[in-house]
Amino acid sequence: SEMSDSDTGDPCLPHGDTVPGHGDRKKLLRGSLFFMVFISLAACTQGLSVNGLVKSSLSTIEKRFHIQSKETGFISSASEVSTLLAVIPVTYLGGLAASSKPRWIASGLIIMSLGCILWTVPHFLDIPYQNIGAGQQP
């Protein structure tokens, strides 16, 4: 037997609207609005990790691991150069007609997240940092 609109409607929704089904959710996730929200969050996350995580922790890395500023400058430069080298094939391959740009973006975000995890590994593997002030003896 067929169900009428009043039988399928949710009493909490106005005018007997129905709760979106699986097909509606799938359509929503594939829509341009979701893509814009997702890509905006991804850009903010990428900006925080590159400009926040890497740049702000370089001085801490210098002090904690007794690395010279020249070496941390190399680390920062290598990060920028590797990003540039990764962009070249991604822009070419992502621009092909048979290519899926959202899959390339998702792959890049997964690689970026792995890089962020790799960046934090020394902090977890080393002993806890104790800052010894100028007036204190070790």
Tab-separated table of C-alpha atoms in Angstrom, residues 29-74:
chain	number	residue	atom	x	y	z
A	29	LEU	CA	27.355	15.637	-0.394
A	30	ARG	CA	27.990	15.785	-4.124
A	31	GLY	CA	26.647	19.315	-4.472
A	32	SER	CA	28.604	22.480	-5.052
A	33	LEU	CA	27.606	23.997	-1.684
A	34	PHE	CA	29.166	21.116	0.255
A	35	PHE	CA	32.250	21.309	-1.964
A	36	MET	CA	32.649	25.031	-1.241
A	37	VAL	CA	32.263	24.500	2.519
A	38	PHE	CA	34.705	21.587	2.454
A	39	ILE	CA	37.316	23.371	0.321
A	40	SER	CA	37.086	26.449	2.561
A	41	LEU	CA	37.706	24.327	5.660
A	42	ALA	CA	40.552	22.561	3.863
A	43	ALA	CA	42.160	25.885	2.915
A	44	CYS	CA	41.916	27.120	6.518
A	45	THR	CA	43.404	23.874	7.817
A	46	GLN	CA	46.216	24.000	5.274
A	47	GLY	CA	46.958	27.626	6.167
A	48	LEU	CA	47.027	26.815	9.871
A	49	SER	CA	49.350	23.872	9.396
A	50	VAL	CA	51.781	25.624	7.052
A	51	ASN	CA	51.811	29.081	8.608
A	52	GLY	CA	51.057	28.048	12.178
A	53	LEU	CA	52.466	24.607	12.889
A	54	VAL	CA	55.663	24.832	10.854
A	55	LYS	CA	56.608	28.492	11.228
A	56	SER	CA	55.775	28.880	14.907
A	57	SER	CA	57.485	25.684	16.011
A	58	LEU	CA	60.821	26.308	14.281
A	59	SER	CA	62.237	28.343	17.173
A	60	THR	CA	61.153	25.657	19.636
A	61	ILE	CA	62.831	23.005	17.510
A	62	GLU	CA	66.024	25.094	17.448
A	63	LYS	CA	66.133	25.287	21.235
A	64	ARG	CA	65.008	21.778	22.017
A	65	PHE	CA	67.190	19.873	19.552
A	66	HIS	CA	70.091	22.374	19.462
A	67	ILE	CA	69.727	23.055	15.751
A	68	GLN	CA	71.209	26.176	14.152
A	69	SER	CA	68.963	28.790	12.553
A	70	LYS	CA	70.578	28.011	9.200
A	71	GLU	CA	69.312	24.422	9.419
A	72	THR	CA	65.779	25.400	10.428
A	73	GLY	CA	65.779	27.900	7.552
A	74	PHE	CA	66.623	24.998	5.262
